[in-house]
Amino acid sequence: MSFTVEERGNPNSLSYRLFFKNAEGKYISPFHDIPMFADESQNIFHMVVEVPRWTNAKMEIATKDLLNPIKQDVKKDKLRYVANVFPHKGYIWNYGAIPQTWEDPAHKDGNTGCCGDNDPIDVCEIGSKVCSRGEVIKVKVLGILAMIDEGETDWKVIAINVEDPEANSLNNISDVQRLKPGYLESTVDWFRRYKVPDGKPENKFAFNEEFKDKDFAIEVIKSTHNFWKALISQKTSAGELNCKNTCVSARDSPFCCSAGEAKAVVDKTCPCGKEEPIPSSVDKWFYYERK
């Protein structure tokens, strides 16, 4: 199963979008049409890479837009970039999401006591390769961190690309602690402080900031898949989410989008144009005492 991407609009601008196609060249939704499992028998999951490691642009699957392309998050009409909180530069992993998952904002999690954040579940891929934006990779899940972001449950799955040279040596969260000392501590530090330069408080975590193991993580992912299934079958209110898809819903479903409709959506956007410059302020480092 292979996927390709098509850029539209000007990179580093408000018009930029990254649309997805399947192997047949049909436009698809990365939120709904890419299967969660790459190999269910081995618990291998698909991951949609939104943000390559070391970059700052806060790119994400546009859950409220038709076909859910990747676009840059916007705050107060300005493109959003993640600040560099010393000693970190940009994202310290390949960051993305597992398709066909959804953290239901109406469900209060029994572990965190908070409701979901209304997004697909997030993934931090810790392999050696810097992935490309929009790349769909197969990952092995190693563990999970329960972040509380402004009162919402925001799970962070720790995983590794199955094609990574170290993939065979990493099978659970304890292997990450042993073979990549400091990485998990840095991950907590990154998530705790990354919004502080924007005037926000530090993020909190459940389980005393401890990572849960692979089995726990897989159960959390499967629960978010069940929430997504309720969403796509209209058993749960979608709210502002756009659930149109080209491969999952039956023809009589209001969520079914024909190939022609999907192509028309893309054709309405501007062709890929000249890349806009990234503001120099994005490279600034911020310093804070760790509490």
Tab-separated table of C-alpha atoms in Angstrom:
chain	number	residue	atom	x	y	z
A	1	MET	CA	0.000	0.000	0.000
A	2	SER	CA	1.600	3.239	-1.137
A	3	PHE	CA	0.661	6.906	-0.973
A	4	THR	CA	1.878	10.085	-2.647
A	5	VAL	CA	1.370	13.771	-1.922
A	6	GLU	CA	0.627	16.811	-4.056
A	7	GLU	CA	1.626	20.313	-2.982
A	8	ARG	CA	-0.725	23.208	-3.661
A	9	GLY	CA	-0.260	26.899	-2.936
A	10	ASN	CA	2.985	28.583	-1.897
A	11	PRO	CA	5.096	26.788	0.724
A	12	ASN	CA	5.450	28.794	3.961
A	13	SER	CA	2.284	30.746	3.188
A	14	LEU	CA	-1.368	30.675	4.241
A	15	SER	CA	-2.295	29.114	0.884
A	16	TYR	CA	-0.087	26.016	1.254
A	17	ARG	CA	-1.788	22.595	1.315
A	18	LEU	CA	-0.502	19.040	0.983
A	19	PHE	CA	-3.073	16.642	-0.506
A	20	PHE	CA	-2.800	12.850	-0.480
A	21	LYS	CA	-3.334	10.243	-3.194
A	22	ASN	CA	-3.485	6.455	-3.023
A	23	ALA	CA	-1.692	4.003	-5.340
A	24	GLU	CA	-4.449	4.387	-7.952
A	25	GLY	CA	-3.903	8.140	-8.053
A	26	LYS	CA	-7.223	8.899	-6.332
A	27	TYR	CA	-7.305	11.784	-3.858
A	28	ILE	CA	-7.881	10.584	-0.302
A	29	SER	CA	-8.171	11.857	3.243
A	30	PRO	CA	-5.115	11.066	5.406
A	31	PHE	CA	-7.426	11.236	8.436
A	32	HIS	CA	-10.021	8.732	7.209
A	33	ASP	CA	-8.832	6.777	4.149
A	34	ILE	CA	-5.383	5.524	5.198
A	35	PRO	CA	-5.808	2.341	7.282
A	36	MET	CA	-4.695	2.515	10.897
A	37	PHE	CA	-2.894	-0.822	10.641
A	38	ALA	CA	-0.099	-1.522	8.195
A	39	ASP	CA	0.071	-5.099	9.568
A	40	GLU	CA	-2.500	-5.904	12.231
A	41	SER	CA	-1.012	-9.330	13.027
A	42	GLN	CA	2.257	-7.652	14.064
A	43	ASN	CA	0.694	-4.508	15.549
A	44	ILE	CA	2.413	-2.344	12.934
A	45	PHE	CA	0.668	0.991	12.409
A	46	HIS	CA	0.652	3.615	9.672
A	47	MET	CA	1.923	7.054	10.646
A	48	VAL	CA	1.351	10.228	8.642
A	49	VAL	CA	4.390	12.483	9.108
A	50	GLU	CA	3.227	16.055	9.610
A	51	VAL	CA	6.457	17.625	10.911
A	52	PRO	CA	9.944	16.358	10.011
A	53	ARG	CA	12.507	16.372	12.810
A	54	TRP	CA	14.413	19.664	13.418
A	55	THR	CA	11.764	21.788	11.656
A	56	ASN	CA	9.571	24.388	13.373
A	57	ALA	CA	6.486	24.872	11.172
A	58	LYS	CA	3.481	23.500	13.064
A	59	MET	CA	1.984	21.461	10.238
A	60	GLU	CA	-1.045	19.288	10.893
A	61	ILE	CA	-3.814	17.301	9.252
A	62	ALA	CA	-6.595	19.836	8.707
A	63	THR	CA	-9.391	17.892	10.387
A	64	LYS	CA	-12.037	20.526	9.592
A	65	ASP	CA	-11.160	20.910	5.876
A	66	LEU	CA	-12.467	18.843	2.967
A	67	LEU	CA	-10.038	15.925	2.267
A	68	ASN	CA	-8.092	16.911	5.408
A	69	PRO	CA	-4.883	18.081	3.694
A	70	ILE	CA	-1.825	18.946	5.768
A	71	LYS	CA	-1.539	22.679	6.330
A	72	GLN	CA	0.247	24.987	8.742
A	73	ASP	CA	-1.559	25.948	11.910
A	74	VAL	CA	-2.551	29.617	12.096
A	75	LYS	CA	-2.849	31.822	15.176
A	76	LYS	CA	-4.105	35.426	14.946
A	77	ASP	CA	-3.826	35.264	11.129
A	78	LYS	CA	-0.135	34.310	11.315
A	79	LEU	CA	1.516	30.996	10.507
A	80	ARG	CA	2.462	29.153	13.650
A	81	TYR	CA	6.022	28.017	14.323
A	82	VAL	CA	7.108	26.090	17.407
A	83	ALA	CA	9.612	28.054	19.489
A	84	ASN	CA	13.098	26.719	20.223
A	85	VAL	CA	13.276	26.264	23.994
A	86	PHE	CA	16.942	25.659	24.836
A	87	PRO	CA	18.486	23.170	24.244
A	88	HIS	CA	15.906	21.997	21.677
A	89	LYS	CA	15.774	23.010	18.009
A	90	GLY	CA	12.359	22.532	16.420
A	91	TYR	CA	10.685	19.162	16.873
A	92	ILE	CA	13.076	16.546	18.285
A	93	TRP	CA	11.384	13.601	16.538
A	94	ASN	CA	9.471	13.065	13.318
A	95	TYR	CA	6.020	14.111	14.474
A	96	GLY	CA	2.675	13.073	13.081
A	97	ALA	CA	-0.500	11.094	13.621
A	98	ILE	CA	-1.984	7.620	13.295
A	99	PRO	CA	-4.843	7.686	10.745
A	100	GLN	CA	-8.330	6.432	11.573
A	101	THR	CA	-7.957	7.452	15.221
A	102	TRP	CA	-9.721	10.220	17.128
A	103	GLU	CA	-9.472	11.525	20.675
A	104	ASP	CA	-13.160	12.110	21.417
A	105	PRO	CA	-13.735	15.462	23.193
A	106	ALA	CA	-16.937	14.052	24.720
A	107	HIS	CA	-15.130	11.129	26.380
A	108	LYS	CA	-13.487	11.650	29.752
A	109	ASP	CA	-10.436	9.411	29.921
A	110	GLY	CA	-10.356	7.200	32.994
A	111	ASN	CA	-6.583	7.546	33.319
A	112	THR	CA	-6.247	11.302	32.918
A	113	GLY	CA	-9.645	12.544	34.068
A	114	CYS	CA	-9.750	14.816	31.001
A	115	CYS	CA	-11.589	14.660	27.676
A	116	GLY	CA	-9.924	14.122	24.306
A	117	ASP	CA	-8.449	16.937	22.195
A	118	ASN	CA	-10.597	16.296	19.064
A	119	ASP	CA	-7.618	15.189	16.927
A	120	PRO	CA	-6.089	11.959	15.635
A	121	ILE	CA	-3.632	10.469	18.145
A	122	ASP	CA	-0.124	11.985	17.948
A	123	VAL	CA	3.080	10.053	17.301
A	124	CYS	CA	6.734	10.839	17.987
A	125	GLU	CA	8.883	8.676	15.684
A	126	ILE	CA	12.368	8.343	17.198
A	127	GLY	CA	14.322	6.715	14.363
A	128	SER	CA	17.538	8.021	12.805
A	129	LYS	CA	16.071	9.178	9.466
A	130	VAL	CA	14.592	12.648	9.061
A	131	CYS	CA	11.325	11.928	7.280
A	132	SER	CA	9.566	14.092	4.703
A	133	ARG	CA	6.378	16.036	5.309
A	134	GLY	CA	3.426	13.900	4.199
A	135	GLU	CA	5.413	10.665	4.192
A	136	VAL	CA	3.342	7.663	5.286
A	137	ILE	CA	5.560	5.247	7.201
A	138	LYS	CA	5.042	1.980	9.050
A	139	VAL	CA	5.860	2.160	12.741
A	140	LYS	CA	6.324	-0.129	15.703
A	141	VAL	CA	4.750	1.272	18.878
A	142	LEU	CA	7.028	1.354	21.939
A	143	GLY	CA	5.105	3.289	24.584
A	144	ILE	CA	3.003	6.355	25.311
A	145	LEU	CA	3.005	9.584	27.314
A	146	ALA	CA	-0.205	11.115	28.705
A	147	MET	CA	0.035	14.889	28.287
A	148	ILE	CA	-2.626	17.240	29.634
A	149	ASP	CA	-2.774	20.220	27.282
A	150	GLU	CA	-4.926	23.071	28.595
A	151	GLY	CA	-7.234	20.595	30.307
A	152	GLU	CA	-7.463	18.126	27.416
A	153	THR	CA	-6.037	14.617	27.105
A	154	ASP	CA	-3.348	14.619	24.396
A	155	TRP	CA	-1.666	11.219	24.141
A	156	LYS	CA	1.838	11.081	22.634
A	157	VAL	CA	2.726	7.683	21.170
A	158	ILE	CA	6.441	6.799	21.047
A	159	ALA	CA	7.248	4.689	17.980
A	160	ILE	CA	9.989	3.773	15.530
A	161	ASN	CA	9.954	3.309	11.783
A	162	VAL	CA	10.081	-0.437	11.057
A	163	GLU	CA	12.765	0.268	8.428
A	164	ASP	CA	15.065	1.995	10.921
A	165	PRO	CA	18.383	0.204	11.582
A	166	GLU	CA	17.578	0.149	15.306
A	167	ALA	CA	13.995	-1.093	14.947
A	168	ASN	CA	14.879	-4.708	15.787
A	169	SER	CA	16.554	-3.602	19.039
A	170	LEU	CA	13.676	-1.418	20.202
A	171	ASN	CA	10.590	-3.389	21.274
A	172	ASN	CA	9.293	-1.568	24.343
A	173	ILE	CA	9.705	1.713	26.215
A	174	SER	CA	12.369	0.185	28.482
A	175	ASP	CA	14.554	-0.390	25.392
A	176	VAL	CA	14.363	3.334	24.582
A	177	GLN	CA	15.476	4.176	28.124
A	178	ARG	CA	18.385	1.739	27.795
A	179	LEU	CA	19.565	2.460	24.234
A	180	LYS	CA	18.700	6.162	23.919
A	181	PRO	CA	19.450	7.569	27.382
A	182	GLY	CA	18.012	11.032	27.919
A	183	TYR	CA	15.640	10.931	24.950
A	184	LEU	CA	12.479	10.286	26.949
A	185	GLU	CA	13.398	12.869	29.586
A	186	SER	CA	14.003	15.395	26.801
A	187	THR	CA	10.651	14.478	25.267
A	188	VAL	CA	8.842	15.320	28.520
A	189	ASP	CA	10.839	18.547	28.818
A	190	TRP	CA	9.992	19.514	25.223
A	191	PHE	CA	6.257	18.977	25.667
A	192	ARG	CA	6.218	20.641	29.072
A	193	ARG	CA	7.761	23.929	27.928
A	194	TYR	CA	7.140	24.375	24.194
A	195	LYS	CA	4.199	26.759	24.676
A	196	VAL	CA	5.846	28.898	27.373
A	197	PRO	CA	7.329	31.387	24.855
A	198	ASP	CA	3.742	32.023	23.673
A	199	GLY	CA	2.738	33.079	27.183
A	200	LYS	CA	1.065	29.771	28.044
A	201	PRO	CA	1.648	27.788	31.256
A	202	GLU	CA	3.713	24.621	31.292
A	203	ASN	CA	1.855	21.478	30.247
A	204	LYS	CA	1.070	18.769	32.791
A	205	PHE	CA	1.207	14.980	32.532
A	206	ALA	CA	-0.648	12.029	34.013
A	207	PHE	CA	1.154	9.092	35.693
A	208	ASN	CA	3.748	11.423	37.305
A	209	GLU	CA	5.282	12.098	33.865
A	210	GLU	CA	6.035	8.401	33.377
A	211	PHE	CA	5.788	6.677	30.012
A	212	LYS	CA	3.501	3.665	29.815
A	213	ASP	CA	4.627	0.540	27.964
A	214	LYS	CA	3.859	-0.866	24.531
A	215	ASP	CA	0.815	-2.932	25.536
A	216	PHE	CA	-0.779	0.029	27.288
A	217	ALA	CA	-0.066	2.238	24.264
A	218	ILE	CA	-1.642	-0.197	21.804
A	219	GLU	CA	-4.812	-0.389	23.908
A	220	VAL	CA	-5.048	3.422	23.940
A	221	ILE	CA	-4.589	3.536	20.148
A	222	LYS	CA	-7.281	0.885	19.653
A	223	SER	CA	-9.682	2.848	21.853
A	224	THR	CA	-9.138	5.977	19.729
A	225	HIS	CA	-9.784	3.842	16.636
A	226	ASN	CA	-13.125	2.821	18.139
A	227	PHE	CA	-13.966	6.490	18.719
A	228	TRP	CA	-13.093	7.154	15.060
A	229	LYS	CA	-15.326	4.275	13.907
A	230	ALA	CA	-18.228	5.797	15.854
A	231	LEU	CA	-17.445	9.136	14.230
A	232	ILE	CA	-17.296	7.850	10.655
A	233	SER	CA	-20.469	5.747	11.116
A	234	GLN	CA	-22.342	8.816	12.435
A	235	LYS	CA	-22.900	7.320	15.887
A	236	THR	CA	-21.069	10.319	17.328
A	237	SER	CA	-21.485	13.974	16.391
A	238	ALA	CA	-18.694	15.195	14.142
A	239	GLY	CA	-19.136	18.808	15.168
A	240	GLU	CA	-16.850	20.906	12.963
A	241	LEU	CA	-14.787	17.908	11.800
A	242	ASN	CA	-14.883	17.103	8.093
A	243	CYS	CA	-15.474	13.377	7.658
A	244	LYS	CA	-15.717	13.269	3.857
A	245	ASN	CA	-13.701	10.370	2.457
A	246	THR	CA	-13.256	8.547	-0.834
A	247	CYS	CA	-12.583	4.978	0.328
A	248	VAL	CA	-14.363	4.189	3.608
A	249	SER	CA	-17.990	5.338	3.619
A	250	ALA	CA	-20.695	3.659	1.551
A	251	ARG	CA	-22.188	5.571	-1.364
A	252	ASP	CA	-25.368	6.357	0.535
A	253	SER	CA	-23.391	7.982	3.371
A	254	PRO	CA	-23.217	11.799	3.510
A	255	PHE	CA	-19.509	11.322	4.202
A	256	CYS	CA	-18.909	9.582	0.847
A	257	CYS	CA	-16.902	11.757	-1.547
A	258	SER	CA	-16.593	10.702	-5.190
A	259	ALA	CA	-13.281	10.833	-7.052
A	260	GLY	CA	-14.682	13.682	-9.149
A	261	GLU	CA	-15.721	15.686	-6.097
A	262	ALA	CA	-12.313	15.132	-4.527
A	263	LYS	CA	-10.483	16.294	-7.663
A	264	ALA	CA	-12.688	19.403	-7.796
A	265	VAL	CA	-11.663	20.258	-4.222
A	266	VAL	CA	-7.979	20.144	-5.157
A	267	ASP	CA	-8.500	22.001	-8.437
A	268	LYS	CA	-10.042	24.916	-6.535
A	269	THR	CA	-6.724	25.514	-4.750
A	270	CYS	CA	-3.776	27.345	-6.296
A	271	PRO	CA	-1.046	25.320	-8.041
A	272	CYS	CA	2.210	24.966	-6.130
A	273	GLY	CA	4.083	28.253	-6.398
A	274	LYS	CA	7.182	29.997	-5.139
A	275	GLU	CA	8.316	29.224	-1.616
A	276	GLU	CA	7.911	32.145	0.777
A	277	PRO	CA	10.840	32.957	3.127
A	278	ILE	CA	10.654	31.670	6.701
A	279	PRO	CA	10.905	34.549	9.226
A	280	SER	CA	14.362	34.814	10.818
A	281	SER	CA	12.686	34.972	14.248
A	282	VAL	CA	11.899	31.245	13.923
A	283	ASP	CA	15.566	30.476	14.700
A	284	LYS	CA	15.562	32.348	18.018
A	285	TRP	CA	16.366	30.401	21.170
A	286	PHE	CA	14.375	30.871	24.389
A	287	TYR	CA	15.858	30.227	27.822
A	288	TYR	CA	13.890	29.259	30.923
A	289	GLU	CA	14.820	27.731	34.229
A	290	ARG	CA	13.495	24.217	34.608
A	291	LYS	CA	11.185	24.072	37.587
